[in-house]
């Protein structure tokens, strides 16, 4: 049974290494494409019509989103390719961890007139991959801020569950 689990772990790491390599190879051409878009939009290649500018701006936004997806895949593949348990760390306080992340997004929330509310109990703690937690939580928080109406609230809660903690991110958007 241990040999099977070990083989499965090795296979998962190999898969993650493959994804890491492929996404790394995709990142270069996408970043170059984004650079070309930006050069053209800045007028470095000459004058462009307003219709071309509009079309290129939309293409640039899509390319930026594609690059963000590739970067997220790279981050995830890097974390998944590590030895099991290597990145595990005990959060002494999820509440403090979330408050630290709130501070990073305070200006974005203020700009959109969104209140960040941390309702996580003081005693909440758990073992987790810190990088993966930050990646997932920041993605949820960014979306919640983006889709909340002006004057809205983004509330984070946590409650113990068997073998872990359930963390909730609630916004007042659609």
mmCIF file of C-alpha atoms in Angstrom:
data_model
loop_
_atom_site.group_PDB
_atom_site.id
_atom_site.type_symbol
_atom_site.label_atom_id
_atom_site.label_comp_id
_atom_site.label_asym_id
_atom_site.label_seq_id
_atom_site.Cartn_x
_atom_site.Cartn_y
_atom_site.Cartn_z
ATOM 1 C CA UNK A 1 0.000 0.000 0.000
ATOM 2 C CA UNK A 2 2.860 2.412 0.822
ATOM 3 C CA UNK A 3 4.451 1.675 -2.569
ATOM 4 C CA UNK A 4 1.182 2.530 -4.323
ATOM 5 C CA UNK A 5 0.822 5.798 -2.396
ATOM 6 C CA UNK A 6 4.447 6.651 -3.093
ATOM 7 C CA UNK A 7 3.990 5.919 -6.807
ATOM 8 C CA UNK A 8 0.835 8.066 -6.893
ATOM 9 C CA UNK A 9 2.671 10.944 -5.188
ATOM 10 C CA UNK A 10 5.517 10.654 -7.691
ATOM 11 C CA UNK A 11 3.035 10.606 -10.575
ATOM 12 C CA UNK A 12 1.282 13.709 -9.257
ATOM 13 C CA UNK A 13 4.616 15.516 -8.920
ATOM 14 C CA UNK A 14 5.508 14.508 -12.501
ATOM 15 C CA UNK A 15 2.163 15.818 -13.725
ATOM 16 C CA UNK A 16 2.745 19.080 -11.874
ATOM 17 C CA UNK A 17 6.255 19.344 -13.344
ATOM 18 C CA UNK A 18 4.781 18.860 -16.823
ATOM 19 C CA UNK A 19 2.156 21.555 -16.227
ATOM 20 C CA UNK A 20 4.883 23.807 -14.829
ATOM 21 C CA UNK A 21 6.999 23.346 -17.949
ATOM 22 C CA UNK A 22 4.106 23.849 -20.391
ATOM 23 C CA UNK A 23 2.778 26.957 -18.662
ATOM 24 C CA UNK A 24 6.300 28.368 -18.444
ATOM 25 C CA UNK A 25 6.679 27.876 -22.210
ATOM 26 C CA UNK A 26 3.293 29.530 -22.832
ATOM 27 C CA UNK A 27 4.118 32.529 -20.666
ATOM 28 C CA UNK A 28 6.926 33.866 -22.882
ATOM 29 C CA UNK A 29 4.957 34.261 -26.124
ATOM 30 C CA UNK A 30 1.915 35.635 -24.294
ATOM 31 C CA UNK A 31 4.051 38.226 -22.484
ATOM 32 C CA UNK A 32 5.675 39.188 -25.817
ATOM 33 C CA UNK A 33 2.247 39.581 -27.427
ATOM 34 C CA UNK A 34 1.182 41.816 -24.560
ATOM 35 C CA UNK A 35 4.332 43.906 -25.061
ATOM 36 C CA UNK A 36 3.594 44.334 -28.777
ATOM 37 C CA UNK A 37 0.025 45.407 -28.015
ATOM 38 C CA UNK A 38 1.279 48.004 -25.551
ATOM 39 C CA UNK A 39 3.920 49.331 -27.976
ATOM 40 C CA UNK A 40 1.294 49.807 -30.676
ATOM 41 C CA UNK A 41 -1.134 51.432 -28.226
ATOM 42 C CA UNK A 42 1.604 53.883 -27.127
ATOM 43 C CA UNK A 43 2.082 54.907 -30.744
ATOM 44 C CA UNK A 44 5.638 53.587 -31.044
ATOM 45 C CA UNK A 45 4.833 51.970 -34.401
ATOM 46 C CA UNK A 46 2.976 55.021 -35.730
ATOM 47 C CA UNK A 47 -0.495 56.490 -35.661
ATOM 48 C CA UNK A 48 -3.462 54.144 -35.314
ATOM 49 C CA UNK A 49 -7.126 54.809 -35.907
ATOM 50 C CA UNK A 50 -9.558 55.027 -33.019
ATOM 51 C CA UNK A 51 -11.227 51.835 -34.250
ATOM 52 C CA UNK A 52 -7.886 50.013 -34.239
ATOM 53 C CA UNK A 53 -7.100 51.437 -30.776
ATOM 54 C CA UNK A 54 -10.448 50.189 -29.465
ATOM 55 C CA UNK A 55 -9.958 46.705 -30.937
ATOM 56 C CA UNK A 56 -6.354 46.510 -29.726
ATOM 57 C CA UNK A 57 -7.369 47.666 -26.230
ATOM 58 C CA UNK A 58 -9.885 44.811 -26.021
ATOM 59 C CA UNK A 59 -7.277 42.344 -27.310
ATOM 60 C CA UNK A 60 -4.795 43.681 -24.760
ATOM 61 C CA UNK A 61 -7.257 43.145 -21.895
ATOM 62 C CA UNK A 62 -7.887 39.563 -23.030
ATOM 63 C CA UNK A 63 -4.152 38.947 -23.325
ATOM 64 C CA UNK A 64 -3.584 40.331 -19.817
ATOM 65 C CA UNK A 65 -6.265 37.953 -18.506
ATOM 66 C CA UNK A 66 -4.670 35.023 -20.332
ATOM 67 C CA UNK A 67 -1.281 35.904 -18.845
ATOM 68 C CA UNK A 68 -2.870 36.079 -15.374
ATOM 69 C CA UNK A 69 -4.360 32.594 -15.867
ATOM 70 C CA UNK A 70 -0.979 31.217 -16.968
ATOM 71 C CA UNK A 71 0.683 32.845 -13.937
ATOM 72 C CA UNK A 72 -1.906 31.270 -11.632
ATOM 73 C CA UNK A 73 -1.290 27.880 -13.246
ATOM 74 C CA UNK A 74 2.462 28.360 -12.774
ATOM 75 C CA UNK A 75 1.997 29.206 -9.098
ATOM 76 C CA UNK A 76 -0.266 26.221 -8.550
ATOM 77 C CA UNK A 77 2.036 23.835 -10.437
ATOM 78 C CA UNK A 78 5.048 25.048 -8.423
ATOM 79 C CA UNK A 79 3.241 24.390 -5.161
ATOM 80 C CA UNK A 80 1.913 21.014 -6.302
ATOM 81 C CA UNK A 81 5.329 19.847 -7.491
ATOM 82 C CA UNK A 82 6.850 20.227 -4.017
ATOM 83 C CA UNK A 83 7.288 17.308 -1.686
ATOM 84 C CA UNK A 84 4.131 16.592 0.337
ATOM 85 C CA UNK A 85 4.074 18.526 3.597
ATOM 86 C CA UNK A 86 7.033 20.711 2.618
ATOM 87 C CA UNK A 87 4.967 23.892 2.411
ATOM 88 C CA UNK A 88 2.618 23.028 5.239
ATOM 89 C CA UNK A 89 2.672 25.562 8.032
ATOM 90 C CA UNK A 90 0.496 26.058 11.039
ATOM 91 C CA UNK A 91 -1.501 29.249 11.029
ATOM 92 C CA UNK A 92 -1.444 30.454 14.599
ATOM 93 C CA UNK A 93 -4.366 32.709 13.780
ATOM 94 C CA UNK A 94 -6.397 32.652 10.601
ATOM 95 C CA UNK A 95 -7.932 35.933 11.771
ATOM 96 C CA UNK A 96 -4.522 37.648 11.807
ATOM 97 C CA UNK A 97 -3.588 36.101 8.450
ATOM 98 C CA UNK A 98 -6.805 37.388 6.881
ATOM 99 C CA UNK A 99 -6.341 40.810 8.480
ATOM 100 C CA UNK A 100 -2.869 41.015 6.919
ATOM 101 C CA UNK A 101 -4.352 40.194 3.510
ATOM 102 C CA UNK A 102 -7.119 42.773 4.106
ATOM 103 C CA UNK A 103 -4.401 45.398 4.618
ATOM 104 C CA UNK A 104 -2.932 44.499 1.213
ATOM 105 C CA UNK A 105 -6.325 45.073 -0.452
ATOM 106 C CA UNK A 106 -7.426 48.077 1.640
ATOM 107 C CA UNK A 107 -6.757 50.677 -1.066
ATOM 108 C CA UNK A 108 -8.597 48.623 -3.717
ATOM 109 C CA UNK A 109 -11.580 48.227 -1.355
ATOM 110 C CA UNK A 110 -11.542 51.921 -0.440
ATOM 111 C CA UNK A 111 -11.374 52.925 -4.121
ATOM 112 C CA UNK A 112 -14.523 50.867 -4.789
ATOM 113 C CA UNK A 113 -16.130 51.988 -1.476
ATOM 114 C CA UNK A 114 -16.328 48.416 -0.180
ATOM 115 C CA UNK A 115 -16.005 47.532 3.519
ATOM 116 C CA UNK A 116 -13.881 44.513 4.475
ATOM 117 C CA UNK A 117 -15.236 42.743 7.555
ATOM 118 C CA UNK A 118 -13.233 40.071 9.368
ATOM 119 C CA UNK A 119 -15.588 37.900 11.471
ATOM 120 C CA UNK A 120 -13.111 35.063 11.955
ATOM 121 C CA UNK A 121 -12.894 33.984 15.614
ATOM 122 C CA UNK A 122 -9.579 34.641 17.370
ATOM 123 C CA UNK A 123 -9.005 30.961 18.182
ATOM 124 C CA UNK A 124 -9.229 29.693 14.577
ATOM 125 C CA UNK A 125 -6.071 27.915 13.440
ATOM 126 C CA UNK A 126 -5.145 25.113 11.040
ATOM 127 C CA UNK A 127 -2.328 23.529 9.051
ATOM 128 C CA UNK A 128 -2.166 24.508 5.387
ATOM 129 C CA UNK A 129 0.068 25.372 2.495
ATOM 130 C CA UNK A 130 0.463 29.111 3.137
ATOM 131 C CA UNK A 131 1.180 30.001 -0.505
ATOM 132 C CA UNK A 132 -1.816 28.046 -1.773
ATOM 133 C CA UNK A 133 -4.046 29.553 0.925
ATOM 134 C CA UNK A 134 -2.945 33.070 -0.053
ATOM 135 C CA UNK A 135 -3.448 32.383 -3.756
ATOM 136 C CA UNK A 136 -6.985 31.035 -3.294
ATOM 137 C CA UNK A 137 -8.060 33.525 -0.620
ATOM 138 C CA UNK A 138 -6.690 36.553 -2.515
ATOM 139 C CA UNK A 139 -8.492 35.414 -5.651
ATOM 140 C CA UNK A 140 -11.771 35.111 -3.722
ATOM 141 C CA UNK A 141 -11.242 38.484 -2.033
ATOM 142 C CA UNK A 142 -10.382 40.245 -5.298
ATOM 143 C CA UNK A 143 -13.530 38.905 -6.950
ATOM 144 C CA UNK A 144 -15.669 39.828 -3.949
ATOM 145 C CA UNK A 145 -14.351 43.409 -3.973
ATOM 146 C CA UNK A 146 -14.720 43.691 -7.743
ATOM 147 C CA UNK A 147 -18.331 42.511 -7.800
ATOM 148 C CA UNK A 148 -19.582 44.278 -4.670
ATOM 149 C CA UNK A 149 -21.651 47.420 -5.140
ATOM 150 C CA UNK A 150 -20.378 50.759 -3.872
ATOM 151 C CA UNK A 151 -21.018 50.905 -0.115
ATOM 152 C CA UNK A 152 -21.227 47.102 0.033
ATOM 153 C CA UNK A 153 -19.553 44.704 2.451
ATOM 154 C CA UNK A 154 -17.230 41.757 1.974
ATOM 155 C CA UNK A 155 -17.426 39.531 5.043
ATOM 156 C CA UNK A 156 -15.053 36.683 5.888
ATOM 157 C CA UNK A 157 -16.103 33.996 8.360
ATOM 158 C CA UNK A 158 -14.563 30.769 9.603
ATOM 159 C CA UNK A 159 -15.948 27.793 11.477
ATOM 160 C CA UNK A 160 -14.347 24.527 12.572
ATOM 161 C CA UNK A 161 -15.058 21.440 10.502
ATOM 162 C CA UNK A 162 -13.919 17.861 10.920
ATOM 163 C CA UNK A 163 -10.249 17.859 9.989
ATOM 164 C CA UNK A 164 -10.073 21.573 9.239
ATOM 165 C CA UNK A 165 -11.754 24.915 9.024
ATOM 166 C CA UNK A 166 -14.451 26.189 6.665
ATOM 167 C CA UNK A 167 -13.687 29.727 5.500
ATOM 168 C CA UNK A 168 -16.431 31.785 3.877
ATOM 169 C CA UNK A 169 -16.124 34.929 1.759
ATOM 170 C CA UNK A 170 -19.441 36.678 1.223
ATOM 171 C CA UNK A 171 -20.090 39.794 -0.819
ATOM 172 C CA UNK A 172 -23.219 41.736 -1.689
ATOM 173 C CA UNK A 173 -22.813 41.522 -5.467
ATOM 174 C CA UNK A 174 -24.890 39.564 -7.933
#
